[in-house]
Amino acid sequence: SDFFAKKRNLTGKTILVTAGPTIEPIDPVRYISNFSSGKMGYAIAAELKERGAEVILVTGKTALTPPDGVQTVDVVTAEQMFRAATKAFDRCDAAVMCAAVADYTPQAVADTKIKKEGSAWNIALQPTRDIAAAIGAVKGTRLVAGFALETDHERANAQSKLERKNMDFIVLNSLQDDGAGFGGNTNKITILRRDGSETVFGLKSKTEVAADIVDEIEAFWAPKNA
Ligand code: CTP
Ligand code: CA
């Protein structure tokens, strides 16, 4: 056996990971989306798999190759991700919500390409469904973790998200420091827990951050009085 192999402490657990951006079509050639690369979610999926979990990765469109051995469900829109994720969660022990889900989607998708008219163009949008909140509402004793990216009142906003979505912990992504956030290969995170406690981590690669987050998941299931 490999001396360097990770302890497979998550054997027997099935874990849902959502990752990447959603794409909300406007017409056959245009859409609304965001800059999520999917790197953080894919790194978490890979780490969970290496520690023995069965992983279901519900992913928006990314440039990444899914980690080996991970069951992947490809989706495009927020509504498709909602359906795939809530369905998959039925057979999961935990969910890690890493996706950058569009908060709004066009009220109607045009069948044909919309022509330019030269004047201002307003696109009517309607809210999408909150996947994390829906999963949090039915989770029972299962674990739900999510992410928050805030520009102001970071802790207060993240803590209220954690409560609103009934999460067990939330990973606050700091935009404060160079190299953290969307697109890059590093992140600086703070884990905020249900009981109000928190752990602040230094600037690390997304692979190292994934290991810290998966440690937190393992701790959730570890015997508390050992
Ligand atoms: N999330 C989700 N479904 C949505 C919106 C968000 O599952 N429709 C999840 C994200 O994957 C993340 C968490 O909820 O884990 C927080 O996402 P965020 O966009 O920061 O929160 P919102 O509730 O959408 O609030 P806002 O964008 O207004 O800050
Ligand atoms: Ca949002």
mmCIF file of C-alpha atoms and ligand atoms in Angstrom:
data_model
loop_
_atom_site.group_PDB
_atom_site.id
_atom_site.type_symbol
_atom_site.label_atom_id
_atom_site.label_comp_id
_atom_site.label_asym_id
_atom_site.label_seq_id
_atom_site.Cartn_x
_atom_site.Cartn_y
_atom_site.Cartn_z
ATOM 1 C CA SER A 1 0.000 0.000 0.000
ATOM 2 C CA ASP A 2 1.031 3.593 -0.597
ATOM 3 C CA PHE A 3 2.619 5.214 2.453
ATOM 4 C CA PHE A 4 1.508 8.607 1.124
ATOM 5 C CA ALA A 5 -2.093 7.579 0.434
ATOM 6 C CA LYS A 6 -4.719 9.618 2.266
ATOM 7 C CA LYS A 7 -6.730 8.088 5.069
ATOM 8 C CA ARG A 8 -10.027 7.066 3.535
ATOM 9 C CA ASN A 9 -12.086 8.416 6.434
ATOM 10 C CA LEU A 10 -15.088 9.234 4.222
ATOM 11 C CA THR A 11 -15.650 5.692 3.002
ATOM 12 C CA GLY A 12 -19.396 4.953 2.965
ATOM 13 C CA LYS A 13 -20.419 8.598 2.588
ATOM 14 C CA THR A 14 -22.085 9.929 -0.553
ATOM 15 C CA ILE A 15 -21.536 13.637 -1.071
ATOM 16 C CA LEU A 16 -23.081 16.104 -3.515
ATOM 17 C CA VAL A 17 -20.901 18.935 -4.812
ATOM 18 C CA THR A 18 -22.285 21.749 -6.979
ATOM 19 C CA ALA A 19 -19.707 23.649 -8.995
ATOM 20 C CA GLY A 20 -19.122 26.196 -11.715
ATOM 21 C CA PRO A 21 -21.305 28.950 -13.136
ATOM 22 C CA THR A 22 -24.810 28.680 -14.520
ATOM 23 C CA ILE A 23 -25.708 30.045 -17.936
ATOM 24 C CA GLU A 24 -29.060 31.758 -18.466
ATOM 25 C CA PRO A 25 -29.970 32.102 -22.152
ATOM 26 C CA ILE A 26 -31.456 35.349 -23.497
ATOM 27 C CA ASP A 27 -31.881 34.185 -27.103
ATOM 28 C CA PRO A 28 -30.238 31.428 -29.213
ATOM 29 C CA VAL A 29 -26.851 33.218 -29.222
ATOM 30 C CA ARG A 30 -26.717 35.227 -25.978
ATOM 31 C CA TYR A 31 -26.680 34.520 -22.258
ATOM 32 C CA ILE A 32 -26.105 35.875 -18.737
ATOM 33 C CA SER A 33 -23.434 34.163 -16.649
ATOM 34 C CA ASN A 34 -20.554 34.875 -14.229
ATOM 35 C CA PHE A 35 -16.776 34.415 -13.916
ATOM 36 C CA SER A 36 -16.797 31.203 -11.815
ATOM 37 C CA SER A 37 -14.099 28.798 -13.087
ATOM 38 C CA GLY A 38 -15.358 25.796 -11.101
ATOM 39 C CA LYS A 39 -11.828 25.186 -9.731
ATOM 40 C CA MET A 40 -12.798 25.286 -6.041
ATOM 41 C CA GLY A 41 -15.704 22.857 -6.455
ATOM 42 C CA TYR A 42 -13.677 20.457 -8.595
ATOM 43 C CA ALA A 43 -10.813 20.522 -6.062
ATOM 44 C CA ILE A 44 -13.273 19.683 -3.263
ATOM 45 C CA ALA A 45 -14.814 16.871 -5.330
ATOM 46 C CA ALA A 46 -11.322 15.422 -5.956
ATOM 47 C CA GLU A 47 -10.356 15.655 -2.276
ATOM 48 C CA LEU A 48 -13.615 14.008 -1.115
ATOM 49 C CA LYS A 49 -13.082 11.183 -3.613
ATOM 50 C CA GLU A 50 -9.460 10.652 -2.461
ATOM 51 C CA ARG A 51 -10.704 10.309 1.119
ATOM 52 C CA GLY A 52 -13.054 7.521 0.105
ATOM 53 C CA ALA A 53 -16.392 9.286 -0.462
ATOM 54 C CA GLU A 54 -18.701 8.613 -3.376
ATOM 55 C CA VAL A 55 -19.046 12.004 -5.073
ATOM 56 C CA ILE A 56 -21.837 13.363 -7.274
ATOM 57 C CA LEU A 57 -20.626 16.512 -9.014
ATOM 58 C CA VAL A 58 -23.431 18.647 -10.451
ATOM 59 C CA THR A 59 -21.601 21.118 -12.611
ATOM 60 C CA GLY A 60 -22.240 24.095 -14.824
ATOM 61 C CA LYS A 61 -20.115 24.613 -17.921
ATOM 62 C CA THR A 62 -16.387 24.826 -17.093
ATOM 63 C CA ALA A 63 -13.070 24.292 -18.902
ATOM 64 C CA LEU A 64 -12.093 21.575 -16.382
ATOM 65 C CA THR A 65 -11.907 17.783 -16.595
ATOM 66 C CA PRO A 66 -13.904 16.108 -13.809
ATOM 67 C CA PRO A 67 -11.776 14.240 -11.231
ATOM 68 C CA ASP A 68 -11.392 10.468 -11.802
ATOM 69 C CA GLY A 69 -14.106 8.315 -10.313
ATOM 70 C CA VAL A 70 -16.514 11.159 -9.656
ATOM 71 C CA GLN A 71 -20.068 10.836 -10.982
ATOM 72 C CA THR A 72 -20.700 13.991 -13.022
ATOM 73 C CA VAL A 73 -24.027 15.572 -13.973
ATOM 74 C CA ASP A 74 -23.662 18.387 -16.512
ATOM 75 C CA VAL A 75 -26.163 21.226 -16.367
ATOM 76 C CA VAL A 76 -26.478 24.637 -17.993
ATOM 77 C CA THR A 77 -29.094 26.768 -16.226
ATOM 78 C CA ALA A 78 -29.886 27.487 -12.559
ATOM 79 C CA GLU A 79 -33.209 25.649 -12.967
ATOM 80 C CA GLN A 80 -31.450 22.549 -14.379
ATOM 81 C CA MET A 81 -28.934 22.681 -11.525
ATOM 82 C CA PHE A 82 -31.780 23.004 -8.990
ATOM 83 C CA ARG A 83 -33.470 19.870 -10.361
ATOM 84 C CA ALA A 84 -30.297 17.785 -10.661
ATOM 85 C CA ALA A 85 -28.938 18.788 -7.244
ATOM 86 C CA THR A 86 -32.164 18.356 -5.244
ATOM 87 C CA LYS A 87 -32.732 14.953 -6.899
ATOM 88 C CA ALA A 88 -29.155 13.779 -6.197
ATOM 89 C CA PHE A 89 -29.354 14.971 -2.573
ATOM 90 C CA ASP A 90 -32.035 12.313 -1.898
ATOM 91 C CA ARG A 91 -29.246 9.716 -1.796
ATOM 92 C CA CYS A 92 -26.511 11.862 -0.210
ATOM 93 C CA ASP A 93 -25.158 12.259 3.323
ATOM 94 C CA ALA A 94 -23.859 15.767 2.664
ATOM 95 C CA ALA A 95 -23.870 18.615 0.157
ATOM 96 C CA VAL A 96 -21.169 21.166 -0.562
ATOM 97 C CA MET A 97 -22.625 24.097 -2.493
ATOM 98 C CA CYS A 98 -19.774 25.610 -4.507
ATOM 99 C CA ALA A 99 -21.667 26.666 -7.619
ATOM 100 C CA ALA A 100 -22.045 30.313 -8.618
ATOM 101 C CA VAL A 101 -25.759 30.105 -9.373
ATOM 102 C CA ALA A 102 -27.380 32.963 -11.269
ATOM 103 C CA ASP A 103 -29.744 34.848 -8.956
ATOM 104 C CA TYR A 104 -31.858 36.035 -11.899
ATOM 105 C CA THR A 105 -32.791 34.570 -15.261
ATOM 106 C CA PRO A 106 -34.565 36.143 -18.260
ATOM 107 C CA GLN A 107 -38.357 35.963 -17.915
ATOM 108 C CA ALA A 108 -38.553 34.683 -21.469
ATOM 109 C CA VAL A 109 -36.010 33.205 -23.887
ATOM 110 C CA ALA A 110 -36.470 34.501 -27.436
ATOM 111 C CA ASP A 111 -36.794 31.768 -30.122
ATOM 112 C CA THR A 112 -34.870 33.832 -32.644
ATOM 113 C CA LYS A 113 -31.879 36.148 -32.369
ATOM 114 C CA ILE A 114 -32.911 39.535 -31.021
ATOM 115 C CA LYS A 115 -31.948 42.303 -33.471
ATOM 116 C CA LYS A 116 -30.216 45.480 -32.340
ATOM 117 C CA GLU A 117 -32.347 48.566 -32.462
ATOM 118 C CA GLY A 118 -29.918 51.252 -31.395
ATOM 119 C CA SER A 119 -31.790 52.372 -28.290
ATOM 120 C CA ALA A 120 -31.397 51.117 -24.714
ATOM 121 C CA TRP A 121 -32.418 47.501 -24.134
ATOM 122 C CA ASN A 122 -33.884 46.276 -20.865
ATOM 123 C CA ILE A 123 -34.071 42.557 -20.231
ATOM 124 C CA ALA A 124 -36.795 41.524 -17.779
ATOM 125 C CA LEU A 125 -35.387 39.084 -15.215
ATOM 126 C CA GLN A 126 -37.019 36.855 -12.655
ATOM 127 C CA PRO A 127 -35.444 35.305 -9.549
ATOM 128 C CA THR A 128 -34.108 31.753 -9.726
ATOM 129 C CA ARG A 129 -34.675 29.177 -7.002
ATOM 130 C CA ASP A 130 -32.139 28.922 -4.161
ATOM 131 C CA ILE A 131 -30.637 25.421 -4.347
ATOM 132 C CA ALA A 132 -28.740 25.624 -1.049
ATOM 133 C CA ALA A 133 -31.852 26.867 0.802
ATOM 134 C CA ALA A 134 -34.000 24.081 -0.662
ATOM 135 C CA ILE A 135 -31.444 21.450 0.336
ATOM 136 C CA GLY A 136 -30.969 23.062 3.773
ATOM 137 C CA ALA A 137 -34.744 22.928 4.349
ATOM 138 C CA VAL A 138 -34.875 19.134 3.916
ATOM 139 C CA LYS A 139 -31.421 18.153 5.189
ATOM 140 C CA GLY A 140 -32.369 16.885 8.670
ATOM 141 C CA THR A 141 -29.136 15.707 10.318
ATOM 142 C CA ARG A 142 -27.220 15.608 7.025
ATOM 143 C CA LEU A 143 -24.379 18.084 6.502
ATOM 144 C CA VAL A 144 -24.790 21.119 4.261
ATOM 145 C CA ALA A 145 -21.897 23.496 3.590
ATOM 146 C CA GLY A 146 -21.777 26.512 1.334
ATOM 147 C CA PHE A 147 -19.713 29.447 0.205
ATOM 148 C CA ALA A 148 -20.115 33.191 0.542
ATOM 149 C CA LEU A 149 -18.261 35.824 -1.415
ATOM 150 C CA GLU A 150 -18.841 39.236 0.136
ATOM 151 C CA THR A 151 -17.469 42.700 -0.540
ATOM 152 C CA ASP A 152 -18.691 44.337 2.681
ATOM 153 C CA HIS A 153 -19.949 43.317 6.160
ATOM 154 C CA GLU A 154 -18.323 39.959 5.310
ATOM 155 C CA ARG A 155 -18.948 38.066 8.550
ATOM 156 C CA ALA A 156 -22.453 39.398 9.202
ATOM 157 C CA ASN A 157 -23.552 38.660 5.618
ATOM 158 C CA ALA A 158 -21.990 35.184 5.629
ATOM 159 C CA GLN A 159 -23.451 34.305 9.045
ATOM 160 C CA SER A 160 -26.943 35.375 7.962
ATOM 161 C CA LYS A 161 -26.605 33.275 4.774
ATOM 162 C CA LEU A 162 -25.597 30.267 6.854
ATOM 163 C CA GLU A 163 -28.702 30.696 9.024
ATOM 164 C CA ARG A 164 -31.111 31.486 6.179
ATOM 165 C CA LYS A 165 -30.021 28.401 4.204
ATOM 166 C CA ASN A 166 -29.758 26.156 7.292
ATOM 167 C CA MET A 167 -26.105 25.303 6.605
ATOM 168 C CA ASP A 168 -23.759 23.648 9.113
ATOM 169 C CA PHE A 169 -20.846 25.793 8.046
ATOM 170 C CA ILE A 170 -20.108 28.423 5.439
ATOM 171 C CA VAL A 171 -16.809 29.188 3.764
ATOM 172 C CA LEU A 172 -16.230 32.921 3.507
ATOM 173 C CA ASN A 173 -14.021 33.729 0.550
ATOM 174 C CA SER A 174 -12.009 36.841 1.150
ATOM 175 C CA LEU A 175 -11.619 39.328 -1.697
ATOM 176 C CA GLN A 176 -9.390 41.426 0.550
ATOM 177 C CA ASP A 177 -6.127 39.782 -0.482
ATOM 178 C CA ASP A 178 -4.409 39.547 -3.844
ATOM 179 C CA GLY A 179 -4.872 36.255 -5.591
ATOM 180 C CA ALA A 180 -8.054 35.223 -3.811
ATOM 181 C CA GLY A 181 -11.389 34.461 -5.422
ATOM 182 C CA PHE A 182 -12.728 33.725 -8.906
ATOM 183 C CA GLY A 183 -10.511 32.380 -11.653
ATOM 184 C CA GLY A 184 -7.188 32.240 -9.777
ATOM 185 C CA ASN A 185 -5.515 29.230 -8.195
ATOM 186 C CA THR A 186 -5.516 30.529 -4.616
ATOM 187 C CA ASN A 187 -8.094 31.392 -1.967
ATOM 188 C CA LYS A 188 -8.116 32.894 1.497
ATOM 189 C CA ILE A 189 -10.977 31.503 3.541
ATOM 190 C CA THR A 190 -12.653 31.721 6.919
ATOM 191 C CA ILE A 191 -14.928 28.892 8.034
ATOM 192 C CA LEU A 192 -17.943 30.138 10.037
ATOM 193 C CA ARG A 193 -19.899 27.542 11.989
ATOM 194 C CA ARG A 194 -23.435 27.241 13.283
ATOM 195 C CA ASP A 195 -22.317 27.836 16.888
ATOM 196 C CA GLY A 196 -20.700 31.169 15.957
ATOM 197 C CA SER A 197 -17.128 29.839 16.105
ATOM 198 C CA GLU A 198 -14.759 30.431 13.195
ATOM 199 C CA THR A 199 -11.367 29.413 11.823
ATOM 200 C CA VAL A 200 -9.309 31.842 9.746
ATOM 201 C CA PHE A 201 -6.917 30.322 7.190
ATOM 202 C CA GLY A 202 -4.009 31.908 5.318
ATOM 203 C CA LEU A 203 -3.688 32.371 1.547
ATOM 204 C CA LYS A 204 -3.377 28.876 0.036
ATOM 205 C CA SER A 205 -3.746 27.009 -3.249
ATOM 206 C CA LYS A 206 -7.289 25.850 -4.036
ATOM 207 C CA THR A 207 -6.079 22.251 -3.553
ATOM 208 C CA GLU A 208 -4.887 23.069 -0.006
ATOM 209 C CA VAL A 209 -8.091 25.007 0.707
ATOM 210 C CA ALA A 210 -10.096 21.972 -0.458
ATOM 211 C CA ALA A 211 -8.194 19.799 2.059
ATOM 212 C CA ASP A 212 -9.011 22.264 4.888
ATOM 213 C CA ILE A 213 -12.710 22.228 3.937
ATOM 214 C CA VAL A 214 -12.789 18.421 3.746
ATOM 215 C CA ASP A 215 -11.078 18.291 7.195
ATOM 216 C CA GLU A 216 -14.037 20.334 8.481
ATOM 217 C CA ILE A 217 -16.461 17.835 6.904
ATOM 218 C CA GLU A 218 -14.611 14.929 8.553
ATOM 219 C CA ALA A 219 -14.721 16.737 11.912
ATOM 220 C CA PHE A 220 -18.517 17.061 11.583
ATOM 221 C CA TRP A 221 -18.788 13.263 11.599
ATOM 222 C CA ALA A 222 -15.926 12.525 13.992
ATOM 223 C CA PRO A 223 -16.937 11.307 17.486
ATOM 224 C CA LYS A 224 -17.331 14.553 19.468
ATOM 225 C CA ASN A 225 -16.152 13.161 22.840
ATOM 226 C CA ALA A 226 -13.210 11.093 21.632
HETATM 227 N N1 CTP B 1 -26.656 29.189 -3.831
HETATM 228 C C1 CTP B 1 -27.450 28.186 -4.354
HETATM 229 N N2 CTP B 1 -28.497 28.503 -5.187
HETATM 230 C C2 CTP B 1 -28.742 29.777 -5.519
HETATM 231 C C3 CTP B 1 -27.922 30.816 -5.017
HETATM 232 C C4 CTP B 1 -26.885 30.490 -4.166
HETATM 233 O O1 CTP B 1 -27.222 27.001 -4.063
HETATM 234 N N3 CTP B 1 -29.764 30.042 -6.346
HETATM 235 C C5 CTP B 1 -25.569 28.827 -2.899
HETATM 236 C C6 CTP B 1 -24.162 29.038 -3.420
HETATM 237 O O2 CTP B 1 -23.687 27.888 -4.085
HETATM 238 C C7 CTP B 1 -23.390 29.336 -2.132
HETATM 239 C C8 CTP B 1 -24.428 30.022 -1.248
HETATM 240 O O3 CTP B 1 -25.698 29.646 -1.756
HETATM 241 O O4 CTP B 1 -22.997 28.163 -1.476
HETATM 242 C C9 CTP B 1 -24.292 31.513 -1.176
HETATM 243 O O5 CTP B 1 -24.353 32.057 -2.483
HETATM 244 P P1 CTP B 1 -24.369 33.627 -2.650
HETATM 245 O O6 CTP B 1 -24.520 33.976 -4.091
HETATM 246 O O7 CTP B 1 -23.187 34.178 -1.896
HETATM 247 O O8 CTP B 1 -25.678 33.992 -1.809
HETATM 248 P P2 CTP B 1 -27.101 34.541 -2.208
HETATM 249 O O9 CTP B 1 -28.047 33.926 -1.229
HETATM 250 O O10 CTP B 1 -27.401 34.313 -3.654
HETATM 251 O O11 CTP B 1 -27.009 36.084 -1.883
HETATM 252 P P3 CTP B 1 -26.330 37.323 -2.705
HETATM 253 O O12 CTP B 1 -25.847 36.814 -4.055
HETATM 254 O O13 CTP B 1 -27.421 38.331 -2.796
HETATM 255 O O14 CTP B 1 -25.183 37.789 -1.835
HETATM 256 CA CA CA B 2 -26.067 35.004 -5.385
#
